[in-house]
mmCIF file of C-alpha atoms and ligand atoms in Angstrom:
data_model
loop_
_atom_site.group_PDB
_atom_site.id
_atom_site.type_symbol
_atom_site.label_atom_id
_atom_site.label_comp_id
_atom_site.label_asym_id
_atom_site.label_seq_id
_atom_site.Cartn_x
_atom_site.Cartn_y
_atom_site.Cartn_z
ATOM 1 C CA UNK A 1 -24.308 23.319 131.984
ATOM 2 C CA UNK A 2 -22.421 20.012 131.646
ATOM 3 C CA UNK A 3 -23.701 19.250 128.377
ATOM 4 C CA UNK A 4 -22.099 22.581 126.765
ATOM 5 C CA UNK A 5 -18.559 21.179 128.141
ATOM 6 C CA UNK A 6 -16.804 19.580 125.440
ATOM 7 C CA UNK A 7 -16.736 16.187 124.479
ATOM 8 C CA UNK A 8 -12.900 15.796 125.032
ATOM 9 C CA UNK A 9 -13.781 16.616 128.373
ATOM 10 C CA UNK A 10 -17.263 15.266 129.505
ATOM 11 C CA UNK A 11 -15.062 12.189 128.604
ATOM 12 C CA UNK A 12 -12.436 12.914 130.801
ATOM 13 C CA UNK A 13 -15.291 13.602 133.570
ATOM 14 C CA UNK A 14 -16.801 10.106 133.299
ATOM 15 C CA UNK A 15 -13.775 8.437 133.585
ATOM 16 C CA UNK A 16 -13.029 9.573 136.504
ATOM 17 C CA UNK A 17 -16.786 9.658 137.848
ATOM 18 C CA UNK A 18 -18.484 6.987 139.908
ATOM 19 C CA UNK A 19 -20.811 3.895 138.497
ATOM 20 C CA UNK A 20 -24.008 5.539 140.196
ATOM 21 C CA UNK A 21 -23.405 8.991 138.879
ATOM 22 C CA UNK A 22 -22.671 7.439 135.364
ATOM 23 C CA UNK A 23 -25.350 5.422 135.304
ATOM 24 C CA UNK A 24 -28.321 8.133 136.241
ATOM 25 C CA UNK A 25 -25.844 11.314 133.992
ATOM 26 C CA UNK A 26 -26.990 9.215 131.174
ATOM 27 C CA UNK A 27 -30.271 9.743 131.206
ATOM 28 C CA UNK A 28 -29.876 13.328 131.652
ATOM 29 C CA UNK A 29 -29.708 14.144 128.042
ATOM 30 C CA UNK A 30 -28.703 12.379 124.628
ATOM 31 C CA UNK A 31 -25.479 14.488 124.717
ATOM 32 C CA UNK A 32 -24.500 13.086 128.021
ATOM 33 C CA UNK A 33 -25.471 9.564 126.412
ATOM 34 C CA UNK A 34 -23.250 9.929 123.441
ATOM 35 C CA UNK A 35 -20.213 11.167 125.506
ATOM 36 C CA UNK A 36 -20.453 8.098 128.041
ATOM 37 C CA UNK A 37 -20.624 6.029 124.732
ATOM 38 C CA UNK A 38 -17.260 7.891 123.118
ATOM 39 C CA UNK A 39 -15.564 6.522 126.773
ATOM 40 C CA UNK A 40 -13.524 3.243 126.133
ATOM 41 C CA UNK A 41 -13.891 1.946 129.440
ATOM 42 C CA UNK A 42 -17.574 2.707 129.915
ATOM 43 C CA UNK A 43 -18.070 0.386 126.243
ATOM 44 C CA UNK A 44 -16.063 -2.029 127.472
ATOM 45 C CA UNK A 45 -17.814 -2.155 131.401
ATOM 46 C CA UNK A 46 -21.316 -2.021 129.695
ATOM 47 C CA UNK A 47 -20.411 -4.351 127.065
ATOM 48 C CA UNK A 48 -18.510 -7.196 129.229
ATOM 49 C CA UNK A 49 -18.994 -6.288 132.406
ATOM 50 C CA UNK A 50 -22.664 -5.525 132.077
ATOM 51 C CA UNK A 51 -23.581 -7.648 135.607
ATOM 52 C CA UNK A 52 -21.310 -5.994 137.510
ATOM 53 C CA UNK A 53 -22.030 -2.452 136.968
ATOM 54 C CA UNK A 54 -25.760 -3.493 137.362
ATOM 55 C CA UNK A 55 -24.644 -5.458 140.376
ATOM 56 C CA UNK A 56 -22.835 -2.277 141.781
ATOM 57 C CA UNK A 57 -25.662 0.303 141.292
ATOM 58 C CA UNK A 58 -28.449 -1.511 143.019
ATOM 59 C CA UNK A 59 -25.941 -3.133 145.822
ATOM 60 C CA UNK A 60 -25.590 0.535 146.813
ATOM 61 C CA UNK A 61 -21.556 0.411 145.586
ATOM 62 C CA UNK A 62 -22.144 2.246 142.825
ATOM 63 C CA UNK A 63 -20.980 5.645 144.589
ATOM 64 C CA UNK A 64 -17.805 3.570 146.297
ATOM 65 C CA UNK A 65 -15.975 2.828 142.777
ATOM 66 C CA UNK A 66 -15.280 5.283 139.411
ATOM 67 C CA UNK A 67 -15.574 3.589 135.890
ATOM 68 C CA UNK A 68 -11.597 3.333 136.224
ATOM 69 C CA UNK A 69 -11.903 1.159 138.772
ATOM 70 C CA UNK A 70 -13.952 -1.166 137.054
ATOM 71 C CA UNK A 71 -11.812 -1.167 134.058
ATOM 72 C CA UNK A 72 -8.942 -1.875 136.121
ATOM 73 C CA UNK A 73 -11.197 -5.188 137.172
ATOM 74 C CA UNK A 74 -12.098 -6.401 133.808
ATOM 75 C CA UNK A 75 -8.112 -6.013 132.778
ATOM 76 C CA UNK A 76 -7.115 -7.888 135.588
ATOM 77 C CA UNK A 77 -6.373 -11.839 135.007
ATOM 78 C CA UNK A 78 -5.622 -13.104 138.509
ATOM 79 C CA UNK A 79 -6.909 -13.779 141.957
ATOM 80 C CA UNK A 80 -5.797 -10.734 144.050
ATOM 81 C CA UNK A 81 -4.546 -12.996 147.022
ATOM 82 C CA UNK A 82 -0.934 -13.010 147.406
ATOM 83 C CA UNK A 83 0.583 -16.422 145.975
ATOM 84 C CA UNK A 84 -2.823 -17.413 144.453
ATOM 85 C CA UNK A 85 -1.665 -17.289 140.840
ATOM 86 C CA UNK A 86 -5.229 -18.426 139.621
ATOM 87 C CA UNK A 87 -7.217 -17.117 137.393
ATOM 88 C CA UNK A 88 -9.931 -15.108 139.308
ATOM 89 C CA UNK A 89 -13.634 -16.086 137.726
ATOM 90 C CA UNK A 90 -14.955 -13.037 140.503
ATOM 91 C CA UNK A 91 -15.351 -9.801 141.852
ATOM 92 C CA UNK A 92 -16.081 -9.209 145.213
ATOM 93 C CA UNK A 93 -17.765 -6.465 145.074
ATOM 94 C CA UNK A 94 -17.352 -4.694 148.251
ATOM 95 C CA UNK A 95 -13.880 -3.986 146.970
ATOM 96 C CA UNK A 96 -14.035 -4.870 143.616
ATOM 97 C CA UNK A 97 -11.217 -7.066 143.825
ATOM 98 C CA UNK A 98 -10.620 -10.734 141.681
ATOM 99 C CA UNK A 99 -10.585 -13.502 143.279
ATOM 100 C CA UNK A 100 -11.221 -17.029 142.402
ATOM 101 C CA UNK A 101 -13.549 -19.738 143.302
ATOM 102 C CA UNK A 102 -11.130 -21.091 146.095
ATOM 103 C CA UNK A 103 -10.064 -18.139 147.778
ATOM 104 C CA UNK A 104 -13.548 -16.275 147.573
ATOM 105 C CA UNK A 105 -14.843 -19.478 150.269
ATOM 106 C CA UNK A 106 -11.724 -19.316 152.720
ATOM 107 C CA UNK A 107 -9.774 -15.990 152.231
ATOM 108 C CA UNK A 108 -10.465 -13.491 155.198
ATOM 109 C CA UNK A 109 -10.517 -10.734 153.323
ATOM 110 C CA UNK A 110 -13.755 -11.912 151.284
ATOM 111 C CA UNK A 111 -15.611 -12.769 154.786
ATOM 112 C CA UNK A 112 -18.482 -9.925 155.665
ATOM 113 C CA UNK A 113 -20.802 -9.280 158.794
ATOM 114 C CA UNK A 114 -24.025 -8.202 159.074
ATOM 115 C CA UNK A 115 -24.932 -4.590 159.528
ATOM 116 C CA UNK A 116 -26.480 -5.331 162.765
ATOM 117 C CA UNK A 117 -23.683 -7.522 163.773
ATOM 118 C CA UNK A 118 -21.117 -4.310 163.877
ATOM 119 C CA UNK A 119 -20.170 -1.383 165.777
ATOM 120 C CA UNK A 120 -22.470 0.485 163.972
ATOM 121 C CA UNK A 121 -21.107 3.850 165.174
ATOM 122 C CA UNK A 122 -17.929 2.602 164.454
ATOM 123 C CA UNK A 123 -18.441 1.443 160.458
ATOM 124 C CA UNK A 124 -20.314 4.914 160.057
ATOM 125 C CA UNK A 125 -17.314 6.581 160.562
ATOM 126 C CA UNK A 126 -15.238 4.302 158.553
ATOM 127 C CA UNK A 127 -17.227 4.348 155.621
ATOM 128 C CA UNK A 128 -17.310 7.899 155.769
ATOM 129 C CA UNK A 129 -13.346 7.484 155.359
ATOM 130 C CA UNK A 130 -13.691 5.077 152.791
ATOM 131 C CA UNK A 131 -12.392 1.775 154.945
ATOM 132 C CA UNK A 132 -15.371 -0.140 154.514
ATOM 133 C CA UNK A 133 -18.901 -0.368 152.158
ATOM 134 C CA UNK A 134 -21.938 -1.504 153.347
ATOM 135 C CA UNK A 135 -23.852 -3.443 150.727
ATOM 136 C CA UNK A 136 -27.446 -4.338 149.895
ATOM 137 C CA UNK A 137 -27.445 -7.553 148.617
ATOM 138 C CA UNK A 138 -29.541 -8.761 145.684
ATOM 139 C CA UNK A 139 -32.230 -11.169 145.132
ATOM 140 C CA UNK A 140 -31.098 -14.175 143.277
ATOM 141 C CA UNK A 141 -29.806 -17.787 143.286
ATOM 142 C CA UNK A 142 -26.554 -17.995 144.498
ATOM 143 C CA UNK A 143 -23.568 -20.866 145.853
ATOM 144 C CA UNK A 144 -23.551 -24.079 144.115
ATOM 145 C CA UNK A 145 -27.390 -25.028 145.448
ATOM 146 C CA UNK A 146 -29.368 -23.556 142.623
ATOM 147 C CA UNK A 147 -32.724 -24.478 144.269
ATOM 148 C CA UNK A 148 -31.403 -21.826 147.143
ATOM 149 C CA UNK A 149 -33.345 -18.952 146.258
ATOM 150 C CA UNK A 150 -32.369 -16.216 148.535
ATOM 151 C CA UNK A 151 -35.415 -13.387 148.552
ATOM 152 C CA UNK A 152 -34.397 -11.590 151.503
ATOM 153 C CA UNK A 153 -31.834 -8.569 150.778
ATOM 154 C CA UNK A 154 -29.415 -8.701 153.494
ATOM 155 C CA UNK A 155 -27.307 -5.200 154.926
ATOM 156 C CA UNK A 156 -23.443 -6.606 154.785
ATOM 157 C CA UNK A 157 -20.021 -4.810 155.692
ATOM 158 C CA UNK A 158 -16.651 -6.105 154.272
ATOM 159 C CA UNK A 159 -13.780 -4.555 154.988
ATOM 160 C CA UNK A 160 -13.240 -6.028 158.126
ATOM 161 C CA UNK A 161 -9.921 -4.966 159.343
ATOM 162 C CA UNK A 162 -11.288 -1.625 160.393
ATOM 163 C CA UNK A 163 -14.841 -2.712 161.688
ATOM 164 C CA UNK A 164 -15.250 -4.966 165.057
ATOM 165 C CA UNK A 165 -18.045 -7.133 165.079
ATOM 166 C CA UNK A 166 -20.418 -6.664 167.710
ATOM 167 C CA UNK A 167 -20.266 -9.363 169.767
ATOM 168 C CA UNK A 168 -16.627 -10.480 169.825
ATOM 169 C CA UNK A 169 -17.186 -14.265 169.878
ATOM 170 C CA UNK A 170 -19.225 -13.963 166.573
ATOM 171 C CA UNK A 171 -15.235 -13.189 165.234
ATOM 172 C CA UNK A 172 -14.997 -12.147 161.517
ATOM 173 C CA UNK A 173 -16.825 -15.358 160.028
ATOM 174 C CA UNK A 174 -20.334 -14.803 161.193
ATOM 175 C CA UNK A 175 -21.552 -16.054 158.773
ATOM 176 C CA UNK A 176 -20.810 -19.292 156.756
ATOM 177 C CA UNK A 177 -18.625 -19.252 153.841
ATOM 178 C CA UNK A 178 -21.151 -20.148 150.818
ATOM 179 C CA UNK A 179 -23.169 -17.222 151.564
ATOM 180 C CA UNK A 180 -20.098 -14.684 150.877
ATOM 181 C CA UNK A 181 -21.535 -15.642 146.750
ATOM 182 C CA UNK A 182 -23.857 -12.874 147.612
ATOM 183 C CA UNK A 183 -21.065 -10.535 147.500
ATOM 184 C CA UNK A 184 -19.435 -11.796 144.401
ATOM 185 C CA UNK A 185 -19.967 -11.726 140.664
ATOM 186 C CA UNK A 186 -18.233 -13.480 137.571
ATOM 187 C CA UNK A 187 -16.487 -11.237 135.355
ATOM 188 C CA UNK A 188 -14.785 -11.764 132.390
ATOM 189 C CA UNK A 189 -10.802 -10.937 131.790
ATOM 190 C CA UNK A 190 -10.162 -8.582 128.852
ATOM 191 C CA UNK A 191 -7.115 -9.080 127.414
ATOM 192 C CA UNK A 192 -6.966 -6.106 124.871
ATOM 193 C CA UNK A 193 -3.664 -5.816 122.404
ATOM 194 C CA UNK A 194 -3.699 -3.162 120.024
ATOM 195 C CA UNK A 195 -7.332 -2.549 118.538
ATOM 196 C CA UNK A 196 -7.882 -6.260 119.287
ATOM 197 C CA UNK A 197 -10.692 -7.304 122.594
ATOM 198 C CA UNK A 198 -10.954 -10.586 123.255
ATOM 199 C CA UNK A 199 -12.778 -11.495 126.274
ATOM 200 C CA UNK A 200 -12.454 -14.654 128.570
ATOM 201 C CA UNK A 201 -15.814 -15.654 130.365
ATOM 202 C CA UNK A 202 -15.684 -18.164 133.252
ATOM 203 C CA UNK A 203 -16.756 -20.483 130.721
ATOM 204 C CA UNK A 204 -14.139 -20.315 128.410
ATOM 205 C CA UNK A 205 -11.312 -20.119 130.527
ATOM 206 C CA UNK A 206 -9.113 -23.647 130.261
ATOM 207 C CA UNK A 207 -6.512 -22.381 132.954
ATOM 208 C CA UNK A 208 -9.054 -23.455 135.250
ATOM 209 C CA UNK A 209 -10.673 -26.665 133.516
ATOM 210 C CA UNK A 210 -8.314 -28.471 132.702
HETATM 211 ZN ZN1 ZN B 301 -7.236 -17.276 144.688
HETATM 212 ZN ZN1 ZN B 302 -11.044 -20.944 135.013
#
């Protein structure tokens, strides 16, 4: 039984685990519980990056990414496009990379197509092989129009060097830019020296504001 393993090394196991195993081992058993809790990163994800791994579960990408992966995230300062050198207020979560406000609306690697829109047969296969994630969107107001409420979950696929759309004039923006906010979460940059946390929301960060 994996609660008789120990804790050294239910530790190591969550580490290295995925966000949707994590999230349902812990309510296995109080043992299980405590050990997630003795794991740096999972304290830190839960305690900063909250949104995200909720995001991640219930967007179906929980099984895509290991708590490792998220804690690489939240460490992280930067946009991950190349010569972008700002500071990246997101994840987009189909690959859980930063990126900021700019480059989220006009990078292609942040653009997404329907389900229904690709080679279905095609993205099977590749998310099989770990090129691409489909995601279930969430409910919730998103883009700058707060009045936008979008109730509908919608079936996306990112990724989309290795998946063809469909119907090739639809090209890889189907769909217009605001709407890749569905995809996208703000999370906060831990900067962690020593024993010392600090954490920089999207509202405290004056590399951007000024
Ligand atoms: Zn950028
Ligand atoms: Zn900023």
């Amino acid at each position: 039984m994996l609660e008789s393993l120990p804790l050294e090394l239910l530790c190591d196991m969550f580490t290295s685990l995925d966000i949707g195993s994590i999230l349902n081992l812990r309510h296995v058993s109080r043992r299980l519980r405590e050990a997630a809790g003795a794991v740096p990163a999972y304290v830190f994800a839960t305690e900063h990056g909250l949104d995200a791994v909720l995001a991640l579960f219930w967007s179906g990408l929980g099984p895509h990414f290991t708590l490792h992966d998220l804690d690489n995230a939240l460490r992280t300062e930067n946009c991950a496009v190349p010569r972008c050198d700002r500071f990246g207020h997101f994840v987009f979560l189909p690959t859980l990379k930063r990126v900021c406000f700019g480059c989220l609306g006009h990078q292609r690697e942040f653009s997404f197509l329907l389900l229904g829109r690709v080679d279905i047969a095609e993205s099977h296969s590749s998310e099989k092989s770990g090129l691409v994630h489909v995601m279930h969107t969430l409910p919730g107001f998103y883009s700058e129009d707060k009045t936008a409420y979008h109730k509908q979950r919608h079936h996306i696929v990112a990724g989309l060097d290795s998946v063809k759309p469909r119907d090739p004039d639809q090209g890889h923006y189907g769909w217009p830019c605001r709407f890749r906010y569905l995809a996208a979460i703000a999370l906060p940059f831990l900067e962690c020296s020593g024993s010392q946390v600090r954490s920089h929301h999207t509202v405290f960060c004056n590399r951007c504001s000024g």
